Amino acid sequence: MMNDKQLELQQANRPSIPTAAYILTLCVGVIGSNSLVLGPIAPEVAQTLHASIAQVMFASSAFGLGTAASALLLAHHIDRLGAYQALKLSLLVLLVGLLLSALSSNIAVLIFAQLVVGLASGIALPSIYSMAISVAPMGSESKTLSIVLTGWTLSMIAGVSLSVVISEQLGWRAVYGAITILSMFAWYVLNRMRISDSPISHSTPPPISVLHLKGIKSLLICCWAFMAAFYGMYGILGDYLHHGLKLPIIANSLIALFYGVGFGAAVLLDGLRSRVSTKKLLPITLVVIALVYLVVSLSGKSLGMIYTILFVLGVANHFAVNLLITRLTAIKPDKKGSIMGLYSAVTYFGVFTGTSIFGLAYSQYGFAFAALVAMAFTLFSALACCKGFYKAQCTRSSIFAKQRH
């Protein structure tokens, strides 16, 4: 057993998390607040703009499509500009889109505004994830990334939960006004930081060029199906609570609160990743998420059960996102900007397809059926992940066999 002095020495030798990681957490919080807030306030937005819920959710789809297109077509410039500069520029464009969202006079303007926000987010998110890995002390990459990912917790607990309250008291336009102010603050703080960039002099190929890397396709398919399931269910949950369970809009604030607390609480379980192989833990986590959706389908009429399930889903999703990013960046560390661009593109293509498919499934067949579709998507995600792992194992086995002969 270690004595107190040895324990203190071990703790002193642990590399500290840099301040830049917490600034990146704030940036994720801003983007996450926008990407997650529309679902809970959708009924009020629809009423104000004289639109249907499906039309309002198309604004979420436009955000996802814009993010995917930007990440796919423009993210390769991150390595050339440097992630720090790319993030600052994208936050300025984000400001314009958020302000336009707050001032939207009809649903078409809101859809266009969210498309602009999506285009900015497609550069901002891969820049943030690339910076998180770059600024992390040696050996603390996963821990640093885990802290940055809690920005989603910040957006859900503070951003989305408070936004529902603001929407109830001041209207939904005030929500986008508040997020605009928060994004201005994030840009100001980031601009005052002195973060060293490592831009490269030559132009890099677009993110799609890294598709040839071994193991990346199966992980991206895994990512798409997993994200489509989550964002699809999240998008319809607010309307289900309001119209299906006849609850006031204010009840929707607890959707983000319980999910966000679970997402943040997953940080306390960081030690599990060091004891279990990342390649084994990811499919296990996805199967757990699939089972959660099954429980949602069977017990969706119980509000207490829904909130409990959201907490568990938050814990599991944190693990899944962290494991996905860790595995993807490990494939080719010197091309992490392009890889993260591709990851963001696939993620938000999942947002686009998920909000579209699940909106139709929910309107035609109900909430329970949509939850079963989410379970099917997540199981497919786990199978895709396992397929990639199996192929990698077979490749290594064949190499060793040739060496022996």
CSV table of C-alpha atoms in Angstrom, one decimal:
chain,number,residue,atom,x,y,z
A,1,MET,CA,0.0,0.0,0.0
A,2,MET,CA,1.2,3.6,-0.7
A,3,ASN,CA,1.8,5.9,2.2
A,4,ASP,CA,0.5,9.5,2.3
A,5,LYS,CA,3.7,10.9,0.9
A,6,GLN,CA,3.8,8.5,-2.0
A,7,LEU,CA,0.2,9.3,-2.8
A,8,GLU,CA,0.9,13.1,-2.7
A,9,LEU,CA,3.9,12.7,-5.0
A,10,GLN,CA,1.8,10.6,-7.5
A,11,GLN,CA,-0.9,13.3,-7.5
A,12,ALA,CA,1.7,16.1,-8.0
A,13,ASN,CA,3.2,14.3,-11.0
A,14,ARG,CA,-0.2,14.0,-12.7
A,15,PRO,CA,-0.3,16.5,-15.6
A,16,SER,CA,-2.9,19.2,-15.0
A,17,ILE,CA,-5.7,20.0,-17.5
A,18,PRO,CA,-4.8,23.2,-19.3
A,19,THR,CA,-7.1,26.3,-19.1
A,20,ALA,CA,-7.7,26.1,-22.8
A,21,ALA,CA,-9.7,22.9,-22.3
A,22,TYR,CA,-12.3,24.7,-20.2
A,23,ILE,CA,-12.6,27.5,-22.8
A,24,LEU,CA,-13.3,24.7,-25.4
A,25,THR,CA,-15.9,23.3,-23.0
A,26,LEU,CA,-17.6,26.7,-23.1
A,27,CYS,CA,-17.6,26.7,-26.9
A,28,VAL,CA,-19.1,23.3,-27.0
A,29,GLY,CA,-21.8,24.5,-24.6
A,30,VAL,CA,-22.7,27.4,-27.0
A,31,ILE,CA,-23.1,25.1,-30.0
A,32,GLY,CA,-24.8,22.4,-28.0
A,33,SER,CA,-27.4,24.9,-26.6
A,34,ASN,CA,-28.4,25.8,-30.2
A,35,SER,CA,-28.5,22.2,-31.5
A,36,LEU,CA,-30.6,20.9,-28.6
A,37,VAL,CA,-32.9,23.8,-27.7
A,38,LEU,CA,-35.4,23.7,-30.6
A,39,GLY,CA,-36.9,20.3,-29.6
A,40,PRO,CA,-38.3,21.4,-26.2
A,41,ILE,CA,-39.6,24.8,-27.4
A,42,ALA,CA,-40.8,23.5,-30.8
A,43,PRO,CA,-44.6,23.7,-29.9
A,44,GLU,CA,-44.2,27.4,-29.0
A,45,VAL,CA,-42.1,28.2,-32.1
A,46,ALA,CA,-44.7,26.5,-34.3
A,47,GLN,CA,-47.6,28.5,-32.8
A,48,THR,CA,-45.8,31.8,-33.1
A,49,LEU,CA,-44.6,31.3,-36.7
A,50,HIS,CA,-47.9,29.6,-37.8
A,51,ALA,CA,-46.1,26.4,-38.8
A,52,SER,CA,-46.4,22.7,-38.0
A,53,ILE,CA,-44.1,20.7,-35.7
A,54,ALA,CA,-42.7,18.9,-38.8
A,55,GLN,CA,-41.8,22.3,-40.4
A,56,VAL,CA,-40.1,23.5,-37.1
A,57,MET,CA,-38.2,20.2,-36.9
A,58,PHE,CA,-37.0,20.9,-40.5
A,59,ALA,CA,-35.1,23.8,-39.0
A,60,SER,CA,-33.2,21.3,-36.9
A,61,SER,CA,-32.7,19.2,-40.1
A,62,ALA,CA,-31.3,22.3,-41.8
A,63,PHE,CA,-28.9,22.8,-38.9
A,64,GLY,CA,-27.7,19.2,-39.2
A,65,LEU,CA,-27.4,19.4,-43.0
A,66,GLY,CA,-25.4,22.6,-42.8
A,67,THR,CA,-23.1,21.2,-40.2
A,68,ALA,CA,-22.6,18.0,-42.2
A,69,ALA,CA,-21.9,19.9,-45.5
A,70,SER,CA,-19.5,22.4,-43.9
A,71,ALA,CA,-17.6,19.7,-42.0
A,72,LEU,CA,-17.3,17.6,-45.2
A,73,LEU,CA,-16.4,20.3,-47.7
A,74,LEU,CA,-14.6,22.9,-45.5
A,75,ALA,CA,-13.1,21.2,-42.5
A,76,HIS,CA,-9.8,20.3,-44.3
A,77,HIS,CA,-8.9,24.0,-44.1
A,78,ILE,CA,-8.7,23.6,-40.3
A,79,ASP,CA,-5.2,22.0,-40.5
A,80,ARG,CA,-4.0,24.8,-42.9
A,81,LEU,CA,-5.5,27.7,-40.9
A,82,GLY,CA,-4.8,26.2,-37.5
A,83,ALA,CA,-7.7,25.0,-35.3
A,84,TYR,CA,-7.5,28.1,-33.1
A,85,GLN,CA,-8.0,30.5,-35.9
A,86,ALA,CA,-10.6,28.4,-37.6
A,87,LEU,CA,-12.6,28.2,-34.3
A,88,LYS,CA,-12.5,32.0,-33.9
A,89,LEU,CA,-13.7,32.7,-37.4
A,90,SER,CA,-16.5,30.1,-37.2
A,91,LEU,CA,-17.8,31.6,-34.0
A,92,LEU,CA,-18.3,34.9,-35.7
A,93,VAL,CA,-20.4,33.3,-38.4
A,94,LEU,CA,-22.3,31.4,-35.7
A,95,LEU,CA,-23.2,34.8,-34.1
A,96,VAL,CA,-24.8,36.0,-37.3
A,97,GLY,CA,-26.9,32.8,-37.6
A,98,LEU,CA,-28.1,33.0,-34.0
A,99,LEU,CA,-29.1,36.6,-34.3
A,100,LEU,CA,-31.0,35.9,-37.5
A,101,SER,CA,-32.7,33.0,-35.7
A,102,ALA,CA,-33.9,35.4,-32.9
A,103,LEU,CA,-35.3,37.8,-35.5
A,104,SER,CA,-37.0,35.3,-37.7
A,105,SER,CA,-40.3,36.5,-39.1
A,106,ASN,CA,-41.4,33.2,-40.6
A,107,ILE,CA,-40.4,29.5,-40.7
A,108,ALA,CA,-38.4,29.9,-43.9
A,109,VAL,CA,-36.1,32.6,-42.3
A,110,LEU,CA,-35.6,30.3,-39.2
A,111,ILE,CA,-34.7,27.4,-41.4
A,112,PHE,CA,-32.1,29.6,-43.3
A,113,ALA,CA,-30.7,31.0,-40.1
A,114,GLN,CA,-30.2,27.5,-38.7
A,115,LEU,CA,-28.5,26.5,-41.9
A,116,VAL,CA,-26.0,29.3,-41.3
A,117,VAL,CA,-25.5,28.2,-37.7
A,118,GLY,CA,-24.9,24.7,-39.0
A,119,LEU,CA,-22.3,25.8,-41.6
A,120,ALA,CA,-20.4,27.6,-38.8
A,121,SER,CA,-20.7,24.6,-36.4
A,122,GLY,CA,-19.3,22.2,-39.0
A,123,ILE,CA,-16.0,24.1,-38.7
A,124,ALA,CA,-16.2,24.9,-35.0
A,125,LEU,CA,-16.8,21.4,-33.7
A,126,PRO,CA,-13.9,19.6,-35.4
A,127,SER,CA,-11.7,22.5,-34.5
A,128,ILE,CA,-12.6,22.1,-30.9
A,129,TYR,CA,-12.0,18.3,-30.9
A,130,SER,CA,-8.7,18.8,-32.6
A,131,MET,CA,-7.6,21.4,-30.2
A,132,ALA,CA,-8.7,19.3,-27.2
A,133,ILE,CA,-6.3,16.5,-28.3
A,134,SER,CA,-3.5,19.0,-29.1
A,135,VAL,CA,-3.6,20.9,-25.9
A,136,ALA,CA,-3.9,17.8,-23.7
A,137,PRO,CA,-0.9,16.7,-21.7
A,138,MET,CA,0.8,13.5,-22.8
A,139,GLY,CA,-1.3,10.6,-21.6
A,140,SER,CA,-4.3,12.7,-20.6
A,141,GLU,CA,-5.9,13.0,-24.0
A,142,SER,CA,-9.0,11.0,-23.1
A,143,LYS,CA,-9.5,12.9,-19.8
A,144,THR,CA,-9.1,16.2,-21.5
A,145,LEU,CA,-11.5,15.3,-24.2
A,146,SER,CA,-13.9,14.0,-21.5
A,147,ILE,CA,-13.9,17.5,-19.9
A,148,VAL,CA,-14.4,19.2,-23.2
A,149,LEU,CA,-17.4,16.9,-23.9
A,150,THR,CA,-19.0,18.1,-20.7
A,151,GLY,CA,-19.8,21.2,-22.7
A,152,TRP,CA,-22.8,19.2,-23.9
A,153,THR,CA,-23.7,18.8,-20.2
A,154,LEU,CA,-23.4,22.6,-19.7
A,155,SER,CA,-25.6,23.2,-22.7
A,156,MET,CA,-28.2,20.8,-21.5
A,157,ILE,CA,-28.4,21.6,-17.8
A,158,ALA,CA,-27.8,25.4,-18.1
A,159,GLY,CA,-28.5,26.2,-21.7
A,160,VAL,CA,-31.6,24.1,-22.6
A,161,SER,CA,-33.2,23.9,-19.2
A,162,LEU,CA,-33.0,27.7,-18.7
A,163,SER,CA,-34.0,28.3,-22.2
A,164,VAL,CA,-37.3,26.5,-21.7
A,165,VAL,CA,-37.9,28.7,-18.6
A,166,ILE,CA,-37.0,31.8,-20.6
A,167,SER,CA,-39.3,30.7,-23.5
A,168,GLU,CA,-42.1,30.3,-21.0
A,169,GLN,CA,-41.6,33.8,-19.5
A,170,LEU,CA,-40.2,35.9,-22.4
A,171,GLY,CA,-40.9,33.9,-25.5
A,172,TRP,CA,-38.7,31.7,-27.7
A,173,ARG,CA,-37.0,34.7,-29.4
A,174,ALA,CA,-35.4,35.6,-26.1
A,175,VAL,CA,-33.9,32.1,-26.0
A,176,TYR,CA,-31.9,32.7,-29.2
A,177,GLY,CA,-31.0,36.1,-28.0
A,178,ALA,CA,-29.5,34.6,-24.8
A,179,ILE,CA,-27.5,32.0,-26.8
A,180,THR,CA,-26.3,34.9,-29.0
A,181,ILE,CA,-25.0,36.7,-26.0
A,182,LEU,CA,-23.4,33.5,-24.7
A,183,SER,CA,-21.6,33.0,-28.0
A,184,MET,CA,-20.3,36.5,-27.9
A,185,PHE,CA,-18.8,35.9,-24.5
A,186,ALA,CA,-17.2,32.6,-25.7
A,187,TRP,CA,-15.6,34.4,-28.7
A,188,TYR,CA,-14.3,37.2,-26.4
A,189,VAL,CA,-12.8,34.8,-23.9
A,190,LEU,CA,-11.3,32.6,-26.7
A,191,ASN,CA,-9.9,35.7,-28.4
A,192,ARG,CA,-8.0,36.7,-25.3
A,193,MET,CA,-6.4,33.3,-24.9
A,194,ARG,CA,-2.9,32.8,-26.2
A,195,ILE,CA,-3.1,29.4,-27.7
A,196,SER,CA,-0.3,28.2,-30.0
A,197,ASP,CA,-1.5,27.0,-33.3
A,198,SER,CA,0.4,24.6,-35.6
A,199,PRO,CA,-1.0,25.4,-39.1
A,200,ILE,CA,0.6,23.6,-42.1
A,201,SER,CA,1.7,25.5,-45.1
A,202,HIS,CA,0.2,23.4,-47.9
A,203,SER,CA,-3.5,22.8,-48.6
A,204,THR,CA,-4.8,19.5,-47.2
A,205,PRO,CA,-7.2,17.2,-49.0
A,206,PRO,CA,-10.9,17.3,-47.9
A,207,PRO,CA,-12.1,15.0,-45.1
A,208,ILE,CA,-13.5,12.4,-47.5
A,209,SER,CA,-9.9,11.6,-48.6
A,210,VAL,CA,-9.3,9.8,-45.3
A,211,LEU,CA,-12.0,7.2,-46.0
A,212,HIS,CA,-9.3,4.8,-47.2
A,213,LEU,CA,-7.8,4.6,-43.7
A,214,LYS,CA,-8.3,1.1,-42.2
A,215,GLY,CA,-11.2,0.9,-39.8
A,216,ILE,CA,-12.7,4.3,-40.3
A,217,LYS,CA,-15.7,3.4,-42.5
A,218,SER,CA,-17.2,1.0,-39.9
A,219,LEU,CA,-16.7,3.6,-37.1
A,220,LEU,CA,-18.4,6.3,-39.2
A,221,ILE,CA,-21.4,4.0,-40.0
A,222,CYS,CA,-21.6,3.2,-36.3
A,223,CYS,CA,-21.5,7.0,-35.6
A,224,TRP,CA,-24.3,7.8,-38.1
A,225,ALA,CA,-26.7,5.2,-36.8
A,226,PHE,CA,-26.1,6.0,-33.2
A,227,MET,CA,-26.5,9.8,-33.7
A,228,ALA,CA,-29.6,9.4,-35.9
A,229,ALA,CA,-31.3,7.4,-33.1
A,230,PHE,CA,-30.5,9.9,-30.4
A,231,TYR,CA,-31.3,13.1,-32.2
A,232,GLY,CA,-34.4,11.6,-33.8
A,233,MET,CA,-35.8,10.6,-30.4
A,234,TYR,CA,-34.7,13.8,-28.7
A,235,GLY,CA,-36.4,15.9,-31.4
A,236,ILE,CA,-39.9,14.3,-30.8
A,237,LEU,CA,-39.7,14.0,-27.0
A,238,GLY,CA,-40.7,17.6,-26.3
A,239,ASP,CA,-43.8,17.3,-28.4
A,240,TYR,CA,-44.7,13.9,-26.9
A,241,LEU,CA,-44.6,15.3,-23.4
A,242,HIS,CA,-46.6,18.3,-24.4
A,243,HIS,CA,-49.3,16.7,-26.6
A,244,GLY,CA,-49.0,13.0,-25.7
A,245,LEU,CA,-48.8,13.3,-21.9
A,246,LYS,CA,-50.6,16.7,-21.8
A,247,LEU,CA,-47.8,18.4,-19.8
A,248,PRO,CA,-46.9,22.1,-19.9
A,249,ILE,CA,-43.9,23.3,-21.9
A,250,ILE,CA,-42.0,24.0,-18.7
A,251,ALA,CA,-41.9,20.2,-18.1
A,252,ASN,CA,-39.6,19.9,-21.2
A,253,SER,CA,-36.8,21.6,-19.3
A,254,LEU,CA,-36.3,18.5,-17.3
A,255,ILE,CA,-35.6,16.5,-20.5
A,256,ALA,CA,-32.3,18.3,-20.8
A,257,LEU,CA,-31.7,18.4,-17.1
A,258,PHE,CA,-31.9,14.7,-16.4
A,259,TYR,CA,-30.0,13.8,-19.6
A,260,GLY,CA,-27.4,16.5,-19.0
A,261,VAL,CA,-26.8,15.3,-15.4
A,262,GLY,CA,-26.2,11.8,-16.6
A,263,PHE,CA,-23.9,13.0,-19.4
A,264,GLY,CA,-21.8,14.9,-16.9
A,265,ALA,CA,-21.9,12.1,-14.2
A,266,ALA,CA,-20.2,9.8,-16.7
A,267,VAL,CA,-16.9,11.7,-16.0
A,268,LEU,CA,-16.9,10.0,-12.6
A,269,LEU,CA,-16.6,6.7,-14.3
A,270,ASP,CA,-13.5,7.6,-16.4
A,271,GLY,CA,-11.5,4.9,-14.7
A,272,LEU,CA,-13.6,2.2,-16.4
A,273,ARG,CA,-12.0,3.1,-19.8
A,274,SER,CA,-8.6,2.4,-18.5
A,275,ARG,CA,-9.6,-1.1,-17.4
A,276,VAL,CA,-11.5,-2.2,-20.4
A,277,SER,CA,-10.3,-2.1,-24.0
A,278,THR,CA,-11.8,0.8,-26.0
A,279,LYS,CA,-12.6,-1.6,-28.9
A,280,LYS,CA,-14.6,-3.9,-26.6
A,281,LEU,CA,-16.3,-1.2,-24.5
A,282,LEU,CA,-17.8,0.8,-27.5
A,283,PRO,CA,-20.1,-2.1,-28.8
A,284,ILE,CA,-21.1,-3.0,-25.2
A,285,THR,CA,-22.1,0.7,-24.6
A,286,LEU,CA,-24.1,0.8,-27.7
A,287,VAL,CA,-26.0,-2.4,-26.8
A,288,VAL,CA,-26.8,-0.8,-23.4
A,289,ILE,CA,-28.2,2.2,-25.2
A,290,ALA,CA,-30.3,0.0,-27.5
A,291,LEU,CA,-31.8,-1.6,-24.4
A,292,VAL,CA,-32.6,1.8,-23.0
A,293,TYR,CA,-34.7,2.6,-26.1
A,294,LEU,CA,-36.5,-0.7,-25.6
A,295,VAL,CA,-37.4,0.3,-22.1
A,296,VAL,CA,-38.6,3.7,-23.4
A,297,SER,CA,-40.9,2.0,-25.9
A,298,LEU,CA,-42.4,-0.2,-23.1
A,299,SER,CA,-42.8,2.4,-20.4
A,300,GLY,CA,-43.2,5.7,-22.3
A,301,LYS,CA,-46.4,6.7,-20.5
A,302,SER,CA,-44.6,7.0,-17.2
A,303,LEU,CA,-43.0,10.4,-16.8
A,304,GLY,CA,-40.8,9.3,-13.9
A,305,MET,CA,-39.5,6.4,-15.9
A,306,ILE,CA,-38.8,8.7,-18.9
A,307,TYR,CA,-36.7,11.0,-16.7
A,308,THR,CA,-34.8,8.1,-15.1
A,309,ILE,CA,-34.1,6.6,-18.6
A,310,LEU,CA,-32.8,10.0,-19.8
A,311,PHE,CA,-30.2,10.0,-17.0
A,312,VAL,CA,-29.0,6.5,-17.9
A,313,LEU,CA,-29.0,7.5,-21.6
A,314,GLY,CA,-26.8,10.5,-20.7
A,315,VAL,CA,-24.2,8.4,-19.0
A,316,ALA,CA,-24.1,5.8,-21.8
A,317,ASN,CA,-24.0,8.4,-24.6
A,318,HIS,CA,-21.1,10.2,-23.0
A,319,PHE,CA,-19.1,7.0,-23.1
A,320,ALA,CA,-20.1,6.3,-26.7
A,321,VAL,CA,-19.1,9.8,-28.0
A,322,ASN,CA,-15.8,9.8,-26.1
A,323,LEU,CA,-14.9,6.3,-27.3
A,324,LEU,CA,-15.8,7.1,-30.9
A,325,ILE,CA,-13.7,10.2,-31.0
A,326,THR,CA,-10.8,8.5,-29.2
A,327,ARG,CA,-10.8,5.6,-31.6
A,328,LEU,CA,-11.2,7.8,-34.7
A,329,THR,CA,-8.3,10.2,-33.8
A,330,ALA,CA,-6.1,7.2,-33.0
A,331,ILE,CA,-6.4,5.9,-36.6
A,332,LYS,CA,-4.1,8.7,-38.0
A,333,PRO,CA,-3.2,11.4,-35.4
A,334,ASP,CA,-1.5,13.7,-37.9
A,335,LYS,CA,-4.8,13.9,-39.9
A,336,LYS,CA,-7.1,14.4,-36.9
A,337,GLY,CA,-8.5,17.7,-38.3
A,338,SER,CA,-9.8,15.9,-41.4
A,339,ILE,CA,-10.9,12.9,-39.4
A,340,MET,CA,-12.8,15.1,-37.0
A,341,GLY,CA,-14.3,17.0,-39.9
A,342,LEU,CA,-15.6,13.7,-41.3
A,343,TYR,CA,-16.9,12.7,-37.9
A,344,SER,CA,-18.8,16.0,-37.6
A,345,ALA,CA,-20.2,15.6,-41.1
A,346,VAL,CA,-21.4,12.1,-40.3
A,347,THR,CA,-22.8,13.1,-36.9
A,348,TYR,CA,-24.9,15.9,-38.3
A,349,PHE,CA,-26.0,13.9,-41.3
A,350,GLY,CA,-27.3,11.6,-38.6
A,351,VAL,CA,-29.1,14.7,-37.1
A,352,PHE,CA,-30.6,15.4,-40.5
A,353,THR,CA,-31.8,11.8,-41.2
A,354,GLY,CA,-32.8,11.2,-37.6
A,355,THR,CA,-35.0,14.2,-37.2
A,356,SER,CA,-36.6,13.5,-40.7
A,357,ILE,CA,-37.2,9.7,-40.2
A,358,PHE,CA,-38.2,9.8,-36.6
A,359,GLY,CA,-40.6,12.8,-37.2
A,360,LEU,CA,-42.4,10.7,-39.8
A,361,ALA,CA,-42.4,7.5,-37.6
A,362,TYR,CA,-43.7,9.5,-34.7
A,363,SER,CA,-46.5,11.2,-36.6
A,364,GLN,CA,-47.6,8.0,-38.4
A,365,TYR,CA,-47.2,5.3,-35.7
A,366,GLY,CA,-46.6,7.0,-32.4
A,367,PHE,CA,-43.9,7.4,-29.8
A,368,ALA,CA,-43.5,3.7,-28.8
A,369,PHE,CA,-42.9,2.7,-32.4
A,370,ALA,CA,-40.3,5.5,-32.8
A,371,ALA,CA,-38.4,4.2,-29.7
A,372,LEU,CA,-38.3,0.7,-31.3
A,373,VAL,CA,-36.8,2.3,-34.5
A,374,ALA,CA,-34.2,4.0,-32.3
A,375,MET,CA,-33.4,0.6,-30.8
A,376,ALA,CA,-32.9,-0.9,-34.2
A,377,PHE,CA,-30.7,1.9,-35.3
A,378,THR,CA,-28.5,1.6,-32.2
A,379,LEU,CA,-28.2,-2.2,-32.6
A,380,PHE,CA,-27.1,-1.7,-36.2
A,381,SER,CA,-24.5,0.8,-34.9
A,382,ALA,CA,-23.1,-1.8,-32.5
A,383,LEU,CA,-23.0,-4.4,-35.3
A,384,ALA,CA,-21.1,-2.0,-37.5
A,385,CYS,CA,-18.6,-1.3,-34.8
A,386,CYS,CA,-18.1,-5.0,-34.1
A,387,LYS,CA,-17.7,-5.7,-37.8
A,388,GLY,CA,-14.8,-3.2,-38.0
A,389,PHE,CA,-13.2,-4.7,-34.9
A,390,TYR,CA,-13.6,-8.3,-36.4
A,391,LYS,CA,-12.1,-7.3,-39.7
A,392,ALA,CA,-9.1,-5.6,-38.0
A,393,GLN,CA,-8.6,-8.8,-35.9
A,394,CYS,CA,-8.7,-11.0,-39.1
A,395,THR,CA,-6.2,-8.7,-40.8
A,396,ARG,CA,-3.8,-9.0,-37.9
A,397,SER,CA,-4.2,-12.7,-37.7
A,398,SER,CA,-3.5,-13.1,-41.5
A,399,ILE,CA,-0.3,-11.0,-41.1
A,400,PHE,CA,0.9,-13.1,-38.2
A,401,ALA,CA,0.2,-16.3,-40.2
A,402,LYS,CA,2.2,-15.1,-43.1
A,403,GLN,CA,5.1,-14.1,-40.8
A,404,ARG,CA,5.1,-17.6,-39.3
A,405,HIS,CA,5.3,-19.2,-42.7
